[in-house]
Amino acid sequence: GMLEGGKKTHQRASFVMNNLWYMASQYEGTAAASRAITLRAYTPSAWAGVEPASRVQVMLYNKGYVTVKIGEVTKRVKSEKAVMNTITFNDVGSMNDTVIQILSGNNVRAIGDISCLYIGYSDFSYATKLRSLTIGSTATGYSNANLTSIGFGTNPMLEELYIQNCPNAVQTLDLKGCQALATLDIRGSGFTGV
């Protein structure tokens, strides 16, 4: 939105910047594609607790278009800010190291429960406005053996992080760029330190 009490030039600059991102998200501009959140997903043959599914939950920081690509399939949904959008890909089938991209990562406020993706690799470095992220699950029997490491960049607004029951994530969790972190739940995961 507009800057309260700001000079007209600052209001104009804010409007132009927000409008650029809105248009880039609508038409899949290079600005949106170059700042994607990237995940690699798997469909385990044996699972418990959370049924594998090709489903992503995304909430935007400012209004725009949520664009998610799974493999060669792209879905785009118009969204207001602070509304959780559930995007389901029924036609993707079984995933094995399948690339998922959430475009305009710098406009993503929250990623809801994506434990159903059983992700391996993930890059959240462009998600500079991310406040909440749920990768794991506390559902009875849930285990994601694919996640071996996870990286964060400068995510200064990240407040809630849930990475439960990922036993092969044996690394020190580097959260130096996550100064606002208030809730961290890594129960059942293999992290060796924070």
CSV table of C-alpha atoms in Angstrom, one decimal:
chain,number,residue,atom,x,y,z
A,1,GLY,CA,0.0,0.0,0.0
A,2,MET,CA,0.9,3.7,0.1
A,3,LEU,CA,3.4,4.9,2.6
A,4,GLU,CA,1.5,6.7,5.4
A,5,GLY,CA,2.7,10.3,5.9
A,6,GLY,CA,5.5,9.8,3.3
A,7,LYS,CA,6.5,12.3,0.6
A,8,LYS,CA,4.7,12.1,-2.7
A,9,THR,CA,7.9,10.9,-4.4
A,10,HIS,CA,8.2,8.0,-1.9
A,11,GLN,CA,4.5,7.1,-2.4
A,12,ARG,CA,5.1,7.1,-6.2
A,13,ALA,CA,8.2,4.9,-5.9
A,14,SER,CA,6.3,2.5,-3.7
A,15,PHE,CA,3.4,2.3,-6.1
A,16,VAL,CA,5.6,1.8,-9.1
A,17,MET,CA,7.6,-1.0,-7.4
A,18,ASN,CA,4.4,-2.8,-6.1
A,19,ASN,CA,2.8,-2.4,-9.6
A,20,LEU,CA,6.0,-3.9,-11.3
A,21,TRP,CA,5.8,-7.0,-9.1
A,22,TYR,CA,2.0,-7.3,-9.6
A,23,MET,CA,2.5,-7.2,-13.4
A,24,ALA,CA,5.5,-9.5,-13.3
A,25,SER,CA,3.5,-12.0,-11.3
A,26,GLN,CA,0.5,-11.8,-13.7
A,27,TYR,CA,2.5,-12.3,-16.9
A,28,GLU,CA,5.3,-14.4,-15.5
A,29,GLY,CA,7.9,-11.7,-16.1
A,30,THR,CA,11.6,-12.3,-15.7
A,31,ALA,CA,11.5,-10.4,-12.4
A,32,ALA,CA,9.0,-13.1,-11.0
A,33,ALA,CA,10.9,-16.1,-12.5
A,34,SER,CA,14.3,-15.0,-11.3
A,35,ARG,CA,13.2,-14.9,-7.7
A,36,ALA,CA,11.6,-18.3,-7.4
A,37,ILE,CA,11.4,-20.5,-4.4
A,38,THR,CA,12.7,-23.9,-5.6
A,39,LEU,CA,11.8,-27.3,-4.1
A,40,ARG,CA,12.4,-30.9,-5.2
A,41,ALA,CA,9.5,-33.2,-4.3
A,42,TYR,CA,9.1,-36.9,-4.0
A,43,THR,CA,6.2,-39.4,-3.8
A,44,PRO,CA,7.3,-42.1,-1.3
A,45,SER,CA,6.1,-45.6,-2.0
A,46,ALA,CA,5.6,-46.3,1.7
A,47,TRP,CA,4.3,-43.5,4.0
A,48,ALA,CA,2.4,-42.9,7.2
A,49,GLY,CA,0.7,-39.9,8.7
A,50,VAL,CA,0.5,-37.6,5.7
A,51,GLU,CA,-0.7,-38.8,2.3
A,52,PRO,CA,1.7,-37.8,-0.5
A,53,ALA,CA,0.0,-35.1,-2.7
A,54,SER,CA,1.0,-32.6,-5.4
A,55,ARG,CA,-0.3,-29.6,-3.4
A,56,VAL,CA,1.2,-26.3,-2.4
A,57,GLN,CA,-0.2,-23.7,0.0
A,58,VAL,CA,1.0,-20.1,-0.6
A,59,MET,CA,0.1,-16.8,1.0
A,60,LEU,CA,1.2,-13.5,-0.6
A,61,TYR,CA,2.6,-10.4,1.1
A,62,ASN,CA,1.0,-8.0,-1.4
A,63,LYS,CA,-1.8,-8.8,-3.8
A,64,GLY,CA,-0.7,-10.5,-7.1
A,65,TYR,CA,-0.7,-13.8,-8.8
A,66,VAL,CA,0.5,-17.0,-7.1
A,67,THR,CA,2.3,-19.0,-9.9
A,68,VAL,CA,3.4,-22.5,-9.1
A,69,LYS,CA,5.2,-24.8,-11.5
A,70,ILE,CA,5.5,-28.6,-10.9
A,71,GLY,CA,7.6,-30.1,-13.6
A,72,GLU,CA,6.1,-28.8,-16.9
A,73,VAL,CA,2.7,-27.9,-15.4
A,74,THR,CA,2.0,-24.3,-14.4
A,75,LYS,CA,-0.9,-23.0,-12.4
A,76,ARG,CA,-1.6,-19.3,-11.7
A,77,VAL,CA,-4.2,-18.0,-9.2
A,78,LYS,CA,-5.1,-14.3,-8.6
A,79,SER,CA,-4.8,-13.6,-4.9
A,80,GLU,CA,-5.3,-10.8,-2.4
A,81,LYS,CA,-2.7,-10.3,0.3
A,82,ALA,CA,-2.7,-12.4,3.4
A,83,VAL,CA,-5.0,-15.1,1.9
A,84,MET,CA,-3.8,-18.8,2.0
A,85,ASN,CA,-4.1,-20.3,-1.5
A,86,THR,CA,-4.1,-24.1,-1.9
A,87,ILE,CA,-3.0,-25.1,-5.4
A,88,THR,CA,-3.5,-28.8,-6.3
A,89,PHE,CA,-2.0,-30.5,-9.3
A,90,ASN,CA,-4.1,-33.6,-9.9
A,91,ASP,CA,-2.5,-34.3,-13.2
A,92,VAL,CA,1.2,-34.5,-12.1
A,93,GLY,CA,1.3,-38.1,-10.9
A,94,SER,CA,4.2,-39.6,-9.0
A,95,MET,CA,7.1,-37.3,-8.2
A,96,ASN,CA,10.7,-38.3,-8.1
A,97,ASP,CA,13.1,-35.3,-7.6
A,98,THR,CA,10.5,-33.2,-9.4
A,99,VAL,CA,11.3,-29.5,-9.5
A,100,ILE,CA,8.6,-27.2,-8.0
A,101,GLN,CA,9.0,-23.4,-8.4
A,102,ILE,CA,6.9,-20.8,-6.6
A,103,LEU,CA,7.5,-17.6,-8.6
A,104,SER,CA,7.8,-14.1,-7.1
A,105,GLY,CA,9.4,-15.7,-4.0
A,106,ASN,CA,10.0,-12.2,-2.6
A,107,ASN,CA,6.3,-11.6,-2.4
A,108,VAL,CA,5.5,-14.8,-0.5
A,109,ARG,CA,4.4,-14.2,3.1
A,110,ALA,CA,3.8,-17.8,4.1
A,111,ILE,CA,4.1,-21.4,2.8
A,112,GLY,CA,1.5,-23.6,4.5
A,113,ASP,CA,1.8,-27.3,5.2
A,114,ILE,CA,3.9,-28.8,2.3
A,115,SER,CA,4.7,-32.0,4.3
A,116,CYS,CA,2.8,-33.9,1.6
A,117,LEU,CA,5.5,-33.1,-0.9
A,118,TYR,CA,8.2,-35.0,1.0
A,119,ILE,CA,10.8,-32.5,-0.2
A,120,GLY,CA,14.5,-33.0,-0.6
A,121,TYR,CA,16.3,-30.0,-1.9
A,122,SER,CA,14.9,-26.5,-1.1
A,123,ASP,CA,16.0,-22.9,-1.6
A,124,PHE,CA,14.2,-20.2,0.3
A,125,SER,CA,16.8,-17.5,-0.2
A,126,TYR,CA,14.5,-15.3,-2.3
A,127,ALA,CA,11.7,-15.5,0.2
A,128,THR,CA,12.7,-12.2,1.9
A,129,LYS,CA,9.2,-11.5,3.3
A,130,LEU,CA,8.5,-15.1,4.4
A,131,ARG,CA,6.9,-15.2,7.9
A,132,SER,CA,5.9,-18.8,8.2
A,133,LEU,CA,7.1,-22.1,6.7
A,134,THR,CA,5.8,-25.7,7.4
A,135,ILE,CA,7.9,-28.5,5.9
A,136,GLY,CA,7.5,-31.3,8.4
A,137,SER,CA,4.6,-32.8,10.3
A,138,THR,CA,3.8,-34.1,13.8
A,139,ALA,CA,1.2,-36.6,12.4
A,140,THR,CA,1.7,-40.1,13.8
A,141,GLY,CA,4.2,-42.0,11.7
A,142,TYR,CA,5.2,-39.1,9.5
A,143,SER,CA,8.8,-39.2,8.3
A,144,ASN,CA,10.5,-37.4,5.4
A,145,ALA,CA,13.7,-39.2,4.7
A,146,ASN,CA,14.4,-37.1,1.5
A,147,LEU,CA,15.3,-33.9,3.3
A,148,THR,CA,19.0,-34.0,3.9
A,149,SER,CA,19.8,-30.3,4.1
A,150,ILE,CA,17.9,-27.0,4.0
A,151,GLY,CA,19.2,-23.5,3.4
A,152,PHE,CA,18.0,-20.1,4.3
A,153,GLY,CA,19.3,-16.7,3.1
A,154,THR,CA,18.3,-13.4,4.5
A,155,ASN,CA,14.8,-14.1,5.8
A,156,PRO,CA,14.5,-11.3,8.3
A,157,MET,CA,10.7,-11.6,8.7
A,158,LEU,CA,10.6,-15.4,9.3
A,159,GLU,CA,8.8,-15.9,12.6
A,160,GLU,CA,7.6,-19.6,12.5
A,161,LEU,CA,9.5,-22.5,11.2
A,162,TYR,CA,8.3,-26.1,11.4
A,163,ILE,CA,10.7,-28.9,10.1
A,164,GLN,CA,9.5,-32.0,12.1
A,165,ASN,CA,10.4,-35.6,11.5
A,166,CYS,CA,13.0,-35.2,8.8
A,167,PRO,CA,15.6,-37.7,10.3
A,168,ASN,CA,18.2,-37.4,7.5
A,169,ALA,CA,18.5,-33.6,7.9
A,170,VAL,CA,21.8,-34.0,9.8
A,171,GLN,CA,23.3,-30.5,9.6
A,172,THR,CA,23.6,-27.4,11.7
A,173,LEU,CA,20.6,-25.3,10.9
A,174,ASP,CA,22.0,-21.8,9.9
A,175,LEU,CA,19.4,-19.2,10.9
A,176,LYS,CA,21.6,-16.2,11.2
A,177,GLY,CA,19.5,-14.3,8.6
A,178,CYS,CA,16.3,-15.1,10.4
A,179,GLN,CA,16.4,-12.4,13.2
A,180,ALA,CA,12.6,-12.4,13.9
A,181,LEU,CA,12.3,-16.2,14.5
A,182,ALA,CA,10.1,-16.8,17.5
A,183,THR,CA,8.9,-20.4,16.9
A,184,LEU,CA,11.2,-23.3,15.8
A,185,ASP,CA,10.0,-26.9,15.9
A,186,ILE,CA,12.5,-29.5,14.7
A,187,ARG,CA,11.3,-32.5,16.8
A,188,GLY,CA,12.2,-35.8,15.2
A,189,SER,CA,14.6,-34.3,12.8
A,190,GLY,CA,18.3,-35.0,12.6
A,191,PHE,CA,19.7,-31.4,13.0
A,192,THR,CA,22.9,-31.3,14.9
A,193,GLY,CA,22.6,-27.7,16.1
A,194,VAL,CA,21.1,-24.3,15.4
